[in-house]
PDB file of C-alpha atoms in Angstrom:
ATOM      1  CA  UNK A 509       0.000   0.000   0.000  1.00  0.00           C
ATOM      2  CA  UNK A 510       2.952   2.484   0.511  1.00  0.00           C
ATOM      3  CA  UNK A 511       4.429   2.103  -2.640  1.00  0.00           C
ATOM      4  CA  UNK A 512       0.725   3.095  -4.650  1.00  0.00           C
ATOM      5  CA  UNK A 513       0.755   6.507  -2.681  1.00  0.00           C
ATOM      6  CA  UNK A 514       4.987   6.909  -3.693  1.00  0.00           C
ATOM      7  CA  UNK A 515       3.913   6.512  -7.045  1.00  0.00           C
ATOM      8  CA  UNK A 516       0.962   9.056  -6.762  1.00  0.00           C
ATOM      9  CA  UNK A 517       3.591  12.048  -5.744  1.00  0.00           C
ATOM     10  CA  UNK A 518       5.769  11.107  -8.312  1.00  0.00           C
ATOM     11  CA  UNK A 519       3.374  11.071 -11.140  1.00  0.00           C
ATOM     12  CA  UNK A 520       1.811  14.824  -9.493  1.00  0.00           C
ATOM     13  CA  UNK A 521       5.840  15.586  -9.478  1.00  0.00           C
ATOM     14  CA  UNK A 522       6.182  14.642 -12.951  1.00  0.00           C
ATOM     15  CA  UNK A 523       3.024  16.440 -13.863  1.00  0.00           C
ATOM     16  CA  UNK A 524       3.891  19.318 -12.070  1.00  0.00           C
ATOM     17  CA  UNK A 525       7.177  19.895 -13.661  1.00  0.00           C
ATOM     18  CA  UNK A 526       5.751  19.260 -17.000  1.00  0.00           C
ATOM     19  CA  UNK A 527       3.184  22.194 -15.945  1.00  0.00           C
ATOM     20  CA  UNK A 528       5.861  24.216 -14.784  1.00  0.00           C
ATOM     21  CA  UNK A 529       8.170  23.491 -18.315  1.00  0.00           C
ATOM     22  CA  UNK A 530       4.749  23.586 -20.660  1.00  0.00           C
ATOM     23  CA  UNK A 531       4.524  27.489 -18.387  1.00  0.00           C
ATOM     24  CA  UNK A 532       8.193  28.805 -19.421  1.00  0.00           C
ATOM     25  CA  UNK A 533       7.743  27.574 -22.739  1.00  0.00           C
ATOM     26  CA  UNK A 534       5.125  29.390 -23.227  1.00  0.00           C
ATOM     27  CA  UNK A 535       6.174  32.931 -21.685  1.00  0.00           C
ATOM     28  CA  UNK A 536       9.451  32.156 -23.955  1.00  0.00           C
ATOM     29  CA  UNK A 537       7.144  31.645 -26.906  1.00  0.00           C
ATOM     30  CA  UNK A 538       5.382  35.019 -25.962  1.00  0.00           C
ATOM     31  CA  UNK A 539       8.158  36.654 -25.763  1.00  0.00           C
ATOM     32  CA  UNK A 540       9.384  35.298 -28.640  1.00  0.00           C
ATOM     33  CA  UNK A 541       6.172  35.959 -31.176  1.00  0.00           C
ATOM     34  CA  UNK A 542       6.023  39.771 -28.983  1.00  0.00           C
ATOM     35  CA  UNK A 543      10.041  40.486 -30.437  1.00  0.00           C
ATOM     36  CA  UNK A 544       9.074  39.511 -33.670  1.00  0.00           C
ATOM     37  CA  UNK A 545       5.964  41.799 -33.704  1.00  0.00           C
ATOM     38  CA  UNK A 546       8.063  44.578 -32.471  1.00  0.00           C
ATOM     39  CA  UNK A 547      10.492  44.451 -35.616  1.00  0.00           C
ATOM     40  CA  UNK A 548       7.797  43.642 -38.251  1.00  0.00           C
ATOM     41  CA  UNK A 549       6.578  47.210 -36.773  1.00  0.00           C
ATOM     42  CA  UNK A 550       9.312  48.699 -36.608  1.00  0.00           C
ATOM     43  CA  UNK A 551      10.485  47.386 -39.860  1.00  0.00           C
ATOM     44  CA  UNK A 552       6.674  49.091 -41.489  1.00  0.00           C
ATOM     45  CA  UNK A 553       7.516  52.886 -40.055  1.00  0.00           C
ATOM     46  CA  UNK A 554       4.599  52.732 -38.339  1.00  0.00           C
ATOM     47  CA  UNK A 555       3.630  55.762 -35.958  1.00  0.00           C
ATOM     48  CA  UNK A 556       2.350  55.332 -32.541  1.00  0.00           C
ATOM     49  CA  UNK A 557      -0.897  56.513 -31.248  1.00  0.00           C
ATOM     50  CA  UNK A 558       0.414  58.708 -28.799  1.00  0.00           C
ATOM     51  CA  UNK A 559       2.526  60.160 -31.745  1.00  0.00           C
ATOM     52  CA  UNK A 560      -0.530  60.251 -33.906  1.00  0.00           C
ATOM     53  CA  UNK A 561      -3.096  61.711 -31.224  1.00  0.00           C
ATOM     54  CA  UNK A 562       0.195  64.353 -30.932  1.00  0.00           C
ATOM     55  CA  UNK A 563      -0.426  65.441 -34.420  1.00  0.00           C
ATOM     56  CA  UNK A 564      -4.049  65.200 -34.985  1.00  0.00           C
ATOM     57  CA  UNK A 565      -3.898  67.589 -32.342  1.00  0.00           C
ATOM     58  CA  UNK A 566      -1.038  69.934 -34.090  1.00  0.00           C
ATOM     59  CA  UNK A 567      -3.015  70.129 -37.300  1.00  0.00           C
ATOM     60  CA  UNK A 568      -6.028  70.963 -35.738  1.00  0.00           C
ATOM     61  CA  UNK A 569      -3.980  74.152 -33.868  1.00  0.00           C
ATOM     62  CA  UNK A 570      -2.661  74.721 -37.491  1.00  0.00           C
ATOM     63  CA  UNK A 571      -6.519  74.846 -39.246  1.00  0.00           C
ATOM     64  CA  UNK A 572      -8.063  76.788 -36.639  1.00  0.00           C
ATOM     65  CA  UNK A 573      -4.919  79.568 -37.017  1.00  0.00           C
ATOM     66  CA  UNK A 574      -5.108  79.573 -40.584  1.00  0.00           C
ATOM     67  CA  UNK A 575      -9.363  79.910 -40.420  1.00  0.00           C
ATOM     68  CA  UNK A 576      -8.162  82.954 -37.791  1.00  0.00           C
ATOM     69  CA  UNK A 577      -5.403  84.207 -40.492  1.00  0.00           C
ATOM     70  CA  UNK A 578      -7.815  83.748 -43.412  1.00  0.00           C
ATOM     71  CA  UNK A 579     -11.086  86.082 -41.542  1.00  0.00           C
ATOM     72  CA  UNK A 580      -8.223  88.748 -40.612  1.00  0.00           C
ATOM     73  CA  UNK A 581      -7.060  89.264 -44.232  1.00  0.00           C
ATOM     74  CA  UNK A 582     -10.488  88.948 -45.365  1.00  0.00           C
ATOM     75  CA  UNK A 583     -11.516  91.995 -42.967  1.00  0.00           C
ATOM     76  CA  UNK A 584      -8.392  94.156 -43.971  1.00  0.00           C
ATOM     77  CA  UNK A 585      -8.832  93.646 -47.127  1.00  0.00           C
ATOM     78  CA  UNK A 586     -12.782  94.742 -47.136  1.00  0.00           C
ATOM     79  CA  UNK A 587     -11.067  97.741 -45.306  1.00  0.00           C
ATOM     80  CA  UNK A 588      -8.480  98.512 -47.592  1.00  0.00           C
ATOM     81  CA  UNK A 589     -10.925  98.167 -50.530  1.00  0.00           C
ATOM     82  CA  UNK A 590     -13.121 100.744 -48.561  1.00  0.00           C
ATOM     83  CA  UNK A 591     -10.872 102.960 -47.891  1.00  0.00           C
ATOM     84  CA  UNK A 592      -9.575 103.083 -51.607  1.00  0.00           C
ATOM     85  CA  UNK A 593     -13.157 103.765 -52.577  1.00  0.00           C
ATOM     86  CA  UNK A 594     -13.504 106.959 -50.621  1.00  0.00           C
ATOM     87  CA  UNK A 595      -9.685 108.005 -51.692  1.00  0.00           C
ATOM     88  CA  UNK A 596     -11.266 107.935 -55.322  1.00  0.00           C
ATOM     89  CA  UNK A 597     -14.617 109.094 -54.861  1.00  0.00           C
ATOM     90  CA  UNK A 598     -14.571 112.753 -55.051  1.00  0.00           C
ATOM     91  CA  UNK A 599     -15.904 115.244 -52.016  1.00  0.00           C
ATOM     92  CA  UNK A 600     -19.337 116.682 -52.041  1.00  0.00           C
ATOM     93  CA  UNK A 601     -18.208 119.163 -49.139  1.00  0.00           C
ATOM     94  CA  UNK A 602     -16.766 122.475 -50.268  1.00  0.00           C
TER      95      UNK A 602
END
């Protein structure tokens, strides 16, 4: 009877060691596929989305100037174009 529990531990000592290799060999194969991943990226120039949020962000500073820069000009030049216009329309006073 002592030698059926003895061969009980060592099969759940076998099994746990398989368990325990079956475990590192599949971090190492994460790891592994996770490297390879990482240079297929790489290798593509990809962009980050912090990087991309970054300048989605950027471009939408550089519209919203330009829509400022664009209404300016327009008013100056509705000024400008009023001002010539009473530069060449002659005085009634006098």
């Amino acid at each position: 009877m002592s030698d059926r529990p003895r061969f009980f531990d060592d099969l759940a000592g076998v099994a746990g060691g398989a368990f325990s290799a079956l475990t590192g060999l599949r971090e190492e194969l994460h790891a592994m596929v996770r490297t390879r991943i990482d240079e297929v990226l790489a290798s593509l120039d990809l962009v980050r989305r912090d990087e991309l949020d970054v300048a989605r962000e950027l471009a939408a500073r550089a519209r919203s100037a330009q829509e400022d820069a664009d209404q300016r000009l327009r008013a100056m030049e509705e000024r400008l174009s009023d001002l010539e216009k009473a530069l060449t329309t002659p005085s009634t006073e006098g």
